[in-house]
Coordinates of C-alpha atoms (C1' of nucleotides) in Angstrom, one line a residue:
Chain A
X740 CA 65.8 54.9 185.6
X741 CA 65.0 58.3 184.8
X742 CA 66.9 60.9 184.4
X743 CA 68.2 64.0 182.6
X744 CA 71.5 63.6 181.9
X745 CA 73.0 66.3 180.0
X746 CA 75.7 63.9 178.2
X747 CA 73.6 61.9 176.7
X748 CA 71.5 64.9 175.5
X749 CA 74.9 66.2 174.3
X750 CA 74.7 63.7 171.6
X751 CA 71.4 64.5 170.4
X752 CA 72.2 68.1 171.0
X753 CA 75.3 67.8 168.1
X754 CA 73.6 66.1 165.7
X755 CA 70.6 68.6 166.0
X756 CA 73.2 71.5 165.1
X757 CA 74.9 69.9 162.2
X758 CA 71.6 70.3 160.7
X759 CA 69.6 73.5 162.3
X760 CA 70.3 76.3 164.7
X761 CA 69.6 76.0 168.1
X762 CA 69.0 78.8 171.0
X763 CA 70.3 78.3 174.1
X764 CA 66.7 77.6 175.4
X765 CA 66.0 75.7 173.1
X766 CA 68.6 73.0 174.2
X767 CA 67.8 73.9 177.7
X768 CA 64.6 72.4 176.8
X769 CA 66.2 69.3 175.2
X770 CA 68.1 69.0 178.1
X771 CA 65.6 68.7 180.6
X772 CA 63.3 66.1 178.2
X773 CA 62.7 63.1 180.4
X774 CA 64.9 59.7 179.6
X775 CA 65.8 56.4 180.1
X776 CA 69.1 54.9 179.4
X777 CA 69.5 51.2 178.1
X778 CA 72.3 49.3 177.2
X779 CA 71.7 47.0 174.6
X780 CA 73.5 43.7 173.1
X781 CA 74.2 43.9 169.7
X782 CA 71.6 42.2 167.1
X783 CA 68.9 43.1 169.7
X784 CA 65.4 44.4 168.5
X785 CA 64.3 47.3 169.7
X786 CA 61.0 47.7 168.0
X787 CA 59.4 45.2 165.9
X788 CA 57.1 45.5 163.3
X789 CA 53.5 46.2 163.6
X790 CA 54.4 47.7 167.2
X791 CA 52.6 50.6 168.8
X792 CA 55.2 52.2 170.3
X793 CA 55.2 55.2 173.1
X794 CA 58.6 56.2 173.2
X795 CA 61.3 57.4 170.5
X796 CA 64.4 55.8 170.9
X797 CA 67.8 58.3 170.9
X798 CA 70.8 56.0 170.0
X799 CA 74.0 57.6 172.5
X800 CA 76.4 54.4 171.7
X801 CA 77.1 51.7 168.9
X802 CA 75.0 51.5 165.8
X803 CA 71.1 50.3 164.8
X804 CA 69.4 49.2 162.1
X805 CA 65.8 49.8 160.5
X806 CA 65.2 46.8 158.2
X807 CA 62.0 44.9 157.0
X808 CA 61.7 40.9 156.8
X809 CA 60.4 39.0 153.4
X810 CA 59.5 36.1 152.6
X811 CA 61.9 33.2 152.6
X812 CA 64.3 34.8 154.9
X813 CA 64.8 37.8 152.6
X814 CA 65.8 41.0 154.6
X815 CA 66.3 44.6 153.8
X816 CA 67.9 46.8 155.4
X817 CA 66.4 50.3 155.1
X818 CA 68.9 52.6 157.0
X819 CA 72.1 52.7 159.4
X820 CA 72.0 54.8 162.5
X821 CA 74.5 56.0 164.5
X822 CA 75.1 58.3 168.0
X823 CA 72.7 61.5 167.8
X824 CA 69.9 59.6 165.3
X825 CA 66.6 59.4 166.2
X826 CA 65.9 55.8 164.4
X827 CA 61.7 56.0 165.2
X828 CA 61.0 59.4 165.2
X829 CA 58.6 58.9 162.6
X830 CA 56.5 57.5 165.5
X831 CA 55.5 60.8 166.9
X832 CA 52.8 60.5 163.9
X833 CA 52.7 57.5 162.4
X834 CA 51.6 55.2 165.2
X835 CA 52.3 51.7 163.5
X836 CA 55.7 50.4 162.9
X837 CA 56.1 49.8 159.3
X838 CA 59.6 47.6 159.9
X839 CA 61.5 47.0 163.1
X840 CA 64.5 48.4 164.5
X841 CA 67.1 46.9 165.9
X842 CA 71.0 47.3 167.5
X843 CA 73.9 46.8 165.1
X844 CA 76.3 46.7 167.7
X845 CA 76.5 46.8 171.4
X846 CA 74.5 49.7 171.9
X847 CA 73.5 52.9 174.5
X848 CA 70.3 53.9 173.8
X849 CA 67.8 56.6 175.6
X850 CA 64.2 56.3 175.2
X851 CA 62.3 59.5 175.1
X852 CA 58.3 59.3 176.0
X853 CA 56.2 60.5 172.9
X854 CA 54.0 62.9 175.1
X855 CA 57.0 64.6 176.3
X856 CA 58.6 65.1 172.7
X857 CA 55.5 66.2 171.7
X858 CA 54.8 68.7 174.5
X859 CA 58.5 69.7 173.5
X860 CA 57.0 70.9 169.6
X861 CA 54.3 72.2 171.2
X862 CA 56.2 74.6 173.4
X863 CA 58.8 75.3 171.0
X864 CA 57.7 75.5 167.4
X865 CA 61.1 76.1 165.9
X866 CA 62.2 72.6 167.7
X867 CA 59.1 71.2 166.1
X868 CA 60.6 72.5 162.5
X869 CA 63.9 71.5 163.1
X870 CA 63.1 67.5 164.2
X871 CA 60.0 67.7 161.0
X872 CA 63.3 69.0 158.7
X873 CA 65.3 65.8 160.7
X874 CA 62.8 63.3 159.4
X875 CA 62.7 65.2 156.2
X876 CA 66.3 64.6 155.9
X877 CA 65.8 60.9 156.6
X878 CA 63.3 60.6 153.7
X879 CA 66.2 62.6 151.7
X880 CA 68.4 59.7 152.6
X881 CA 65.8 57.0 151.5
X882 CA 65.3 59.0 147.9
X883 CA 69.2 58.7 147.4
X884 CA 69.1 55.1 148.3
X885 CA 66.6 54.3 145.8
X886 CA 69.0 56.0 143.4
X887 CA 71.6 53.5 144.3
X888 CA 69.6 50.8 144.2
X889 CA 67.7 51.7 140.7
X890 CA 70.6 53.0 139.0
X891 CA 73.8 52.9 140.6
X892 CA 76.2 49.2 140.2
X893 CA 77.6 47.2 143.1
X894 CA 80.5 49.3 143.0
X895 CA 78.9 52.6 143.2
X896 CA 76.6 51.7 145.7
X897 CA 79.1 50.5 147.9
X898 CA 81.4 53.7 147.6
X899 CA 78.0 56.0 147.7
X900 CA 77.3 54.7 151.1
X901 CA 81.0 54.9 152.4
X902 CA 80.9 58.6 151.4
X903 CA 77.5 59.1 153.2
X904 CA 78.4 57.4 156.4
X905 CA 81.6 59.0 156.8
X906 CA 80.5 62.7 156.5
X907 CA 77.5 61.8 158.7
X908 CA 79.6 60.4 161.7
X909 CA 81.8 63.6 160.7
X910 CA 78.9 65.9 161.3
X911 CA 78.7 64.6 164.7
X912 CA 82.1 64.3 165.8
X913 CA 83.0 60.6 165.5
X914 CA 85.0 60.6 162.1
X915 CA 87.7 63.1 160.7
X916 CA 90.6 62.8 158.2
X917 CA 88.1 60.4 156.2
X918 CA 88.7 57.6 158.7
X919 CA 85.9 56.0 160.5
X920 CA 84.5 52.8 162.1
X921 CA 82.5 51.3 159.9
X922 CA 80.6 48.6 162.3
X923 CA 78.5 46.3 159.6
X924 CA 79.6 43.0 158.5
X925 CA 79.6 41.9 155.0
X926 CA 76.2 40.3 155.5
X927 CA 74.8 43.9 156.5
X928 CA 76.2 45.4 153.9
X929 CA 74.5 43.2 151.4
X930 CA 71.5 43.2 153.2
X931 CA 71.2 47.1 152.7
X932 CA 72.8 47.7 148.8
X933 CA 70.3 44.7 147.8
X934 CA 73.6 42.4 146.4
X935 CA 75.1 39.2 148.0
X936 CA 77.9 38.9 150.8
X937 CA 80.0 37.3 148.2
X938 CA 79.3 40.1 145.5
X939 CA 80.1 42.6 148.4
X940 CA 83.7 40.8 149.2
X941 CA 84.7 40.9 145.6
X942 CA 83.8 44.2 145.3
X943 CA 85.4 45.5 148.6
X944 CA 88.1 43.6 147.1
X945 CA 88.7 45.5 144.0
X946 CA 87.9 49.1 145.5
X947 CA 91.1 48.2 148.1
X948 CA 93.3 47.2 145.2
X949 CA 92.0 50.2 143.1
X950 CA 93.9 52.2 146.1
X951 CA 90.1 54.4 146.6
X952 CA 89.5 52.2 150.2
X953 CA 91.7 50.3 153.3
X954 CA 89.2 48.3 155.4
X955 CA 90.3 46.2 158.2
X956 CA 88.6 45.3 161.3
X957 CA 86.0 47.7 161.2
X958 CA 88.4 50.7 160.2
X959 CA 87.6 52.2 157.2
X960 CA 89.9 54.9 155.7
X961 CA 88.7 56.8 152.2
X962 CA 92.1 56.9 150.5
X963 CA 91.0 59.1 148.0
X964 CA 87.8 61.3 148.7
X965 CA 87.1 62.9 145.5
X966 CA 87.9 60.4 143.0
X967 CA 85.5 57.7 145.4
X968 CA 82.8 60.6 145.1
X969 CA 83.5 61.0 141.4
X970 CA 83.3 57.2 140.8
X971 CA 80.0 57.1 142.9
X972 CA 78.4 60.0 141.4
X973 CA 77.9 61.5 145.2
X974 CA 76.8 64.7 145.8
X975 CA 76.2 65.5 149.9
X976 CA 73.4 67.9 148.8
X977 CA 70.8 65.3 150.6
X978 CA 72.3 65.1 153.7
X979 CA 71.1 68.9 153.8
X980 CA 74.3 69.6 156.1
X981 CA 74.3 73.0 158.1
X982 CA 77.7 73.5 156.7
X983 CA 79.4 72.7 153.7
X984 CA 81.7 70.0 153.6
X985 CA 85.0 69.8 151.7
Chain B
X177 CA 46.1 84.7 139.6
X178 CA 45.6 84.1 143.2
X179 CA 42.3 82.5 144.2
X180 CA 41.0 80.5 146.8
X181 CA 39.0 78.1 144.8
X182 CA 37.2 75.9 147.0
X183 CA 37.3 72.6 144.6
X184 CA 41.1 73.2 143.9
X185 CA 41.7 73.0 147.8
X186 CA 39.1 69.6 147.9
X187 CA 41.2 67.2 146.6
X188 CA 44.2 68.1 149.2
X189 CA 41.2 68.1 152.1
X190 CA 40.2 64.3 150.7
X191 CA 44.1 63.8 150.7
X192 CA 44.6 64.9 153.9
X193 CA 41.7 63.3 155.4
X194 CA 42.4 60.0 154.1
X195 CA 45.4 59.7 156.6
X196 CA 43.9 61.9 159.2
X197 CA 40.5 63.4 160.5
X198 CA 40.2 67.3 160.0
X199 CA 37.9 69.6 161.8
X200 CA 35.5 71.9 160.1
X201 CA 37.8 75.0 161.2
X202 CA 40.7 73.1 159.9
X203 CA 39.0 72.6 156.9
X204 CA 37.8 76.0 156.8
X205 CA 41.8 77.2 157.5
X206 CA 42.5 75.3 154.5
X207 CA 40.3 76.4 151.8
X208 CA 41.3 79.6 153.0
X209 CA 45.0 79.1 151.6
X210 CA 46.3 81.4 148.9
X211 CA 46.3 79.4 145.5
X212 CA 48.0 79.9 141.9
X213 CA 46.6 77.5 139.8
X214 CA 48.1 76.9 136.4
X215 CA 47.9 73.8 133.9
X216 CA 51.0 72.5 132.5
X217 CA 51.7 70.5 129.6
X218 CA 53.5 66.9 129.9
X219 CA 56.9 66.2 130.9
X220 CA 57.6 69.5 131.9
X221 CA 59.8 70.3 135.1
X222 CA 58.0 72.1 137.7
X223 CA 61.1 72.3 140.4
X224 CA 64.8 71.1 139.5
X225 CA 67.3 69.6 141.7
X226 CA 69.2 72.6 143.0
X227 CA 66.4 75.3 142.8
X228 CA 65.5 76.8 146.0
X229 CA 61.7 77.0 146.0
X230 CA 59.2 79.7 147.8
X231 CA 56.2 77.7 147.5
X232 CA 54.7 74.3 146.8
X233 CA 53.2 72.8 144.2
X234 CA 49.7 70.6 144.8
X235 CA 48.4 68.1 142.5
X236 CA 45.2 68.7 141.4
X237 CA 44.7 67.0 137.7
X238 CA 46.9 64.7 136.1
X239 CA 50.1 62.5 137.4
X240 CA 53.6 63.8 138.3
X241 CA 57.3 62.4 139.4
X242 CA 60.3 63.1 141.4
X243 CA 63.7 62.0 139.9
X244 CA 67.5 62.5 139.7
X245 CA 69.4 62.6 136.6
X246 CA 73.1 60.8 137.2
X247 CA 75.5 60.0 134.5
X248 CA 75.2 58.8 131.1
X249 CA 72.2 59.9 131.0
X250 CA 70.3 56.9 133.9
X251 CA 67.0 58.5 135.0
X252 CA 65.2 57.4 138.9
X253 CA 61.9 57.9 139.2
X254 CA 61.9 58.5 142.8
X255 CA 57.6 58.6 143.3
X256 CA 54.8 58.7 141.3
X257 CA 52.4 61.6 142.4
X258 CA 48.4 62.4 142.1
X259 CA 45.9 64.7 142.9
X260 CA 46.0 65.1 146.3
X261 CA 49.5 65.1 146.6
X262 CA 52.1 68.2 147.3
X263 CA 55.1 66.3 146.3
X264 CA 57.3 68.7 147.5
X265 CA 56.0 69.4 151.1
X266 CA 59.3 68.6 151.8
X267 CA 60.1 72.4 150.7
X268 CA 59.1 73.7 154.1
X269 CA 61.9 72.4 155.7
X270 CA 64.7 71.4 153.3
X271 CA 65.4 74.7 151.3
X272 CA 67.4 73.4 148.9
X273 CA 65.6 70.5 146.3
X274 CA 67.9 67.2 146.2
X275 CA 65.7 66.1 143.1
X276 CA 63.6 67.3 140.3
X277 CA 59.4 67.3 140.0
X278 CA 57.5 67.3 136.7
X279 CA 54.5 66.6 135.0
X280 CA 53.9 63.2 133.6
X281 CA 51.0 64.0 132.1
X282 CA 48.7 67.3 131.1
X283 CA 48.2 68.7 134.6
X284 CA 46.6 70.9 136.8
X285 CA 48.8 71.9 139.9
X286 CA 48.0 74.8 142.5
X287 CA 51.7 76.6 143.9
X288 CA 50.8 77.6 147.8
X289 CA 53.3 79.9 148.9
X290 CA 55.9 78.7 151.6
X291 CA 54.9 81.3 154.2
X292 CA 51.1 80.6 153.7
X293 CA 51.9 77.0 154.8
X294 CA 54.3 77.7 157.4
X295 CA 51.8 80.3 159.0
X296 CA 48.9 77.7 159.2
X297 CA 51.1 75.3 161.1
X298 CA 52.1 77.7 163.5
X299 CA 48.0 78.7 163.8
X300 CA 46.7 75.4 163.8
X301 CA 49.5 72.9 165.4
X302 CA 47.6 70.0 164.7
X303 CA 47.1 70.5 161.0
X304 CA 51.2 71.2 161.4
X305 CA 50.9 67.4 162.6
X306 CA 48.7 66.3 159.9
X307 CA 50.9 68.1 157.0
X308 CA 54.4 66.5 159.1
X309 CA 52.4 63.1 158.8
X310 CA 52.0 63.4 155.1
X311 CA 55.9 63.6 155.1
X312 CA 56.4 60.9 157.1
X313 CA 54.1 58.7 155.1
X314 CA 56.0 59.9 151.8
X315 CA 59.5 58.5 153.8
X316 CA 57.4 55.0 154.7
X317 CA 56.9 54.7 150.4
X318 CA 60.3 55.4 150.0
X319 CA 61.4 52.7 152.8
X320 CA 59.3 50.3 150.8
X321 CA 60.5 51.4 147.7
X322 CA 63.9 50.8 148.9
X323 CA 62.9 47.1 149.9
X324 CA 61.5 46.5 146.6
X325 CA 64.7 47.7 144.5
X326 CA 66.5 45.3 147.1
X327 CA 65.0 42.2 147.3
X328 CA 62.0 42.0 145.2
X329 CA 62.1 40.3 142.0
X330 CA 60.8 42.3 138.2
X331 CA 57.8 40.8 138.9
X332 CA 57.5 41.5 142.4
X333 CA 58.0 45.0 141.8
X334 CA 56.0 45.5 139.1
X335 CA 53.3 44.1 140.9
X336 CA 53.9 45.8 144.3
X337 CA 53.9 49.0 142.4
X338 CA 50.7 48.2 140.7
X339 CA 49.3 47.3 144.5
X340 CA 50.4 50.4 145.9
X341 CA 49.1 52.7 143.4
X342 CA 45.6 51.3 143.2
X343 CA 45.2 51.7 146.8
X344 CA 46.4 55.8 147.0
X345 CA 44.4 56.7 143.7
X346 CA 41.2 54.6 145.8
X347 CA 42.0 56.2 148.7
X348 CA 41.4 60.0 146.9
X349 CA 38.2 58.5 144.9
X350 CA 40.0 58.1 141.9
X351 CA 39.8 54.4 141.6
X352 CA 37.6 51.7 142.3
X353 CA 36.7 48.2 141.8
X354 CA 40.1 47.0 141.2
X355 CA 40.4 49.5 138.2
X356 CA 42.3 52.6 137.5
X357 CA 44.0 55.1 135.2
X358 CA 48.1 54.1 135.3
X359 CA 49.0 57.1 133.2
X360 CA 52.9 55.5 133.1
X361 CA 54.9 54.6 130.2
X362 CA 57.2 51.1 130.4
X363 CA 59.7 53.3 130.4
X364 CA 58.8 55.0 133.0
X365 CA 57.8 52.3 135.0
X366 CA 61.2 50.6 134.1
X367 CA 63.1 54.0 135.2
X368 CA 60.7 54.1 138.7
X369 CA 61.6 50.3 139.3
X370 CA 65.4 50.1 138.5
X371 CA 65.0 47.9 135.3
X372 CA 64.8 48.3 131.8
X373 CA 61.5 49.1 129.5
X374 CA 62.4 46.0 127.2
X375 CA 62.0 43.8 130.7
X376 CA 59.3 45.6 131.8
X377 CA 57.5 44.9 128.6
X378 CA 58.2 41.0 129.3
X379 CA 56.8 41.3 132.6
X380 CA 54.1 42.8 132.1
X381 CA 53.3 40.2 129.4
X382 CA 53.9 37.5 132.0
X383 CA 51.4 39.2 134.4
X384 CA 49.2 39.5 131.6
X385 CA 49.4 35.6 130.4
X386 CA 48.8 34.4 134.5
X387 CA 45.8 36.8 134.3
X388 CA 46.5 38.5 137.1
X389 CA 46.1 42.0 135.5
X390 CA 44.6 43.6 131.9
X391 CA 46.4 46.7 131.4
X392 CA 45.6 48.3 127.7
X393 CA 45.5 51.9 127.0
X394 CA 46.6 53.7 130.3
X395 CA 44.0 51.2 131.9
X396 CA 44.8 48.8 134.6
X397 CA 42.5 46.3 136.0
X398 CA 43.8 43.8 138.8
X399 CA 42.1 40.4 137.8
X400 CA 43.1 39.1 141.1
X401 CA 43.5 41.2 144.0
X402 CA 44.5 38.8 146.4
X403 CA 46.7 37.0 144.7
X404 CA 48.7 40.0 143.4
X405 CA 49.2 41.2 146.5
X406 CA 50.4 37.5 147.4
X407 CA 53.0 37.1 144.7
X408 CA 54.7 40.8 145.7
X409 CA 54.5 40.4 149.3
X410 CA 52.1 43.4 149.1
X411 CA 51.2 44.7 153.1
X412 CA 49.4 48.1 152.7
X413 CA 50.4 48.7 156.5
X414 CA 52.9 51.6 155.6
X415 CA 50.3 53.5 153.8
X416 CA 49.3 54.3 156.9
X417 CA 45.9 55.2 155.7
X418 CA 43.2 56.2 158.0
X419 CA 40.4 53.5 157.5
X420 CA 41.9 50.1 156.6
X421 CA 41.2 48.7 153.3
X422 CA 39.6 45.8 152.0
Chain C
dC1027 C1' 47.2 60.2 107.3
dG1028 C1' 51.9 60.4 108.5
dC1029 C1' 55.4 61.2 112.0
dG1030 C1' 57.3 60.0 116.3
dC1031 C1' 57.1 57.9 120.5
dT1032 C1' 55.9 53.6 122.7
dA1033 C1' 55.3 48.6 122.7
dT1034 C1' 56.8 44.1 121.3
dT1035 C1' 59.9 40.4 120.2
dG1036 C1' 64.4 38.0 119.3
dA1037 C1' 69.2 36.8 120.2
dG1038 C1' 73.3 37.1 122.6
dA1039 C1' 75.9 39.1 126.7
dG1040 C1' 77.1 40.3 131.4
dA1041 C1' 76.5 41.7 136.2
dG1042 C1' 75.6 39.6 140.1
dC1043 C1' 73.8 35.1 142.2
dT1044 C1' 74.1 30.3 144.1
dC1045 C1' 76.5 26.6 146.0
dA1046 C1' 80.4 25.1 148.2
dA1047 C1' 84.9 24.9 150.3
dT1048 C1' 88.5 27.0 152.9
dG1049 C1' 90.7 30.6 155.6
dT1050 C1' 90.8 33.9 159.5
dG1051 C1' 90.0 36.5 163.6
dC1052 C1' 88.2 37.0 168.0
dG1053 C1' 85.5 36.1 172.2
dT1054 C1' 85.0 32.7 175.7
dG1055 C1' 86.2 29.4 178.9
dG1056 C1' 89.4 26.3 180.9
Chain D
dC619 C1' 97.5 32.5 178.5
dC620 C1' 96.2 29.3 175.2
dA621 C1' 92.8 26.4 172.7
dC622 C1' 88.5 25.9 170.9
dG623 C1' 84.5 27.2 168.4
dC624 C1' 81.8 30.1 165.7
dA625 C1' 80.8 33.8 162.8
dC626 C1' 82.7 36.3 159.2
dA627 C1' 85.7 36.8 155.1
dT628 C1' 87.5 34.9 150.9
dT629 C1' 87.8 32.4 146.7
dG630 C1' 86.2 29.3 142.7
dA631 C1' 82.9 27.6 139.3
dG632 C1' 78.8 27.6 137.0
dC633 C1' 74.3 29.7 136.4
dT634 C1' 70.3 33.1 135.8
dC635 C1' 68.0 37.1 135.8
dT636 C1' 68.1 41.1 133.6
dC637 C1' 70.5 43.9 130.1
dT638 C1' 72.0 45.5 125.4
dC639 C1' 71.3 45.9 120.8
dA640 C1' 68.3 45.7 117.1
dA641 C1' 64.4 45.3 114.3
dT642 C1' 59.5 45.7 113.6
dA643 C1' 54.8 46.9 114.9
dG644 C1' 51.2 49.9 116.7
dC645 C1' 49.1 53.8 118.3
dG646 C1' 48.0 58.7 119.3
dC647 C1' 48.4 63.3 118.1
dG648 C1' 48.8 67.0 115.0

DNA sequence: CGCGCTATTGAGAGAGCTCAATGTGCGTGG
DNA sequence: CCACGCACATTGAGCTCTCTCAATAGCGCG
């Protein structure tokens, strides 16, 4: 059950660089952290709500969810993660689960014992930095989403979070040429801009005849990057990239 | 200019230990930080989206916000901040602001160098822990906030809001007895909460009229307490404050 | 004690919602 | 390899919550 394999660390390893610089020991020391692989169904929790949780989950495969449950079957959705996130790292200090987290997809995840991520920032100061700045940059993501959701119309939100998902599966090597998977339903979607599934298709609807989007069967390609940005006022400032993107 | 005025540094060690317990040395380390104090007028900018700050800015008198300006002139309100708070802790690690911070009122704020802060969390790892916490509890307000702009109604907003800033200003002494300062215009409050002052103003009337709350000059009382919290679904779990409240 | 910002109220409009029906694609099992 | 079933996508019609525009009132600061 345990292991150390250095692929799925790999993962981790690339997402850490898009956003810090790492010495050679450094990811030697990630390398050798303890963990224990799971595969996952899709639209399976992996920690609920009000949990107590030991471990931090690494997702390798597929996509998650964080999302909180209202009343009357109301659901948010509060963030998407993909290969190389950290979904509960927030854990290491806050020991009560504020909202759950669950698979999108079909998922590989690794679960990482708290006392041996800690032991890791206690050894290695600049690691503890560089995963503080990695939650910092989650809280960066939840400040732009309030944007969207405050400010921003169905349209804009829709294109803001296209834009953001694609240069964050760029930064770790699952999207170029502004093509990705884009693994959410309709449903999701709607369930994370705050707006309806039926608002969501006529929207979708008019960005594809607009010429700005193509989205079929989970493919989504950015026909045109900069007027998309322009239309959805983003600005990749928040995702606090290592490099510069074009 | 530089000081290390022991009151100035209380209200961040009533802050800090309202989410976590400090020890006498940590305290001590604390009070020992370098301090610029200087009082500001209202609505002025204290860090601007782009800037590239050397030090952070503590509140010790009066309210302040973080926003983002987009187009034609829309406005988010991103948090409300109070004495206690550094709202832009976030500094250490993110070099580059994705937002703006200003006053809201007259205030008093204390600027603590970058390398001060950074040298006590290297010192005193736990306190690093605490200060990483106080992050991580500024991303849990921004999840909710996120699920309020999504799926809460005007009114459940509004009075979510109310809920959530009773408790923080409590937590820090500042309030009591279901009463408090709210030192927020309705435009403000309609710029924090996605919606316009006009509808604000309507709400607000509404709460007023099911004599939930009085609010008059700056001065909010919650009539009803439980059933406030009722109506906006209010769950003071991802305060994650130290003792829970009543 | 008057100016300017904030609060309040009315009337009409619109973005996005609800309800509901139909179409489509894909995974599963025979 | 095909047929079935179910979840997801699409479209239409009518409605509501919230917005816009606009006018007036009130309050706090200089």
């Amino acid at each position: 059950m345990f292991s150390s394999d250095p692929n799925a660390m790999g993962m981790l390893i690339r997402k850490l660089e898009s956003i810090a610089f790492l010495s050679e020991e450094e990811r030697q020391a990630i390398q050798n952290l303890p963990i224990r692989v799971q595969a996952l169904r899709a639209r399976q929790d992996i920690v609920r709500d009000g949990d107590r949780p030991s471990q931090c989950c690494l997702v390798l495969e597929g996509w998650a969810v964080r999302y909180k449950l209202l009343s009357e079957g109301r659901r948010q959705i509060l963030s998407f993660h993909i290969p190389g996130d950290i979904p509960d790292l927030q854990g290491l200090h806050l020991h009560t689960m504020d909202h759950s987290l669950a698979t999108l997809t079909k998922a590989t995840v690794a679960f990482i014992p708290h006392e041996s991520l800690l032991d890791l920032t206690t050894r290695y100061p600049t690691l503890a930095g560089i995963f503080w700045r990695e939650t910092l940059i989650d809280a960066a993501i939840f400040r732009e989403w309030v944007t969207s959701m405050g400010r921003r119309s169905a349209c804009e939100r829709i294109a803001h979070l296209f834009c953001e998902l694609y240069l964050r599966l760029e930064a770790v090597g699952l999207a170029s040429e502004h093509r990705c998977e884009m693994l959410v339903t309709q449903i999701e979607l709607s369930d994370a801009l705050g707006l309806t599934s039926v608002h969501i298709n006529r929207v979708l609807k008019d960005l594809r005849q607009r010429e700005l989007i193509t989205l079929k069967s989970r493919n989504l390609t950015i026909e045109a990057w900069n007027e998309l940005t322009r239309t959805s006022d983003f600005d990749p400032t928040y995702l606090h990239q290592r490099r510069p993107v074009a």
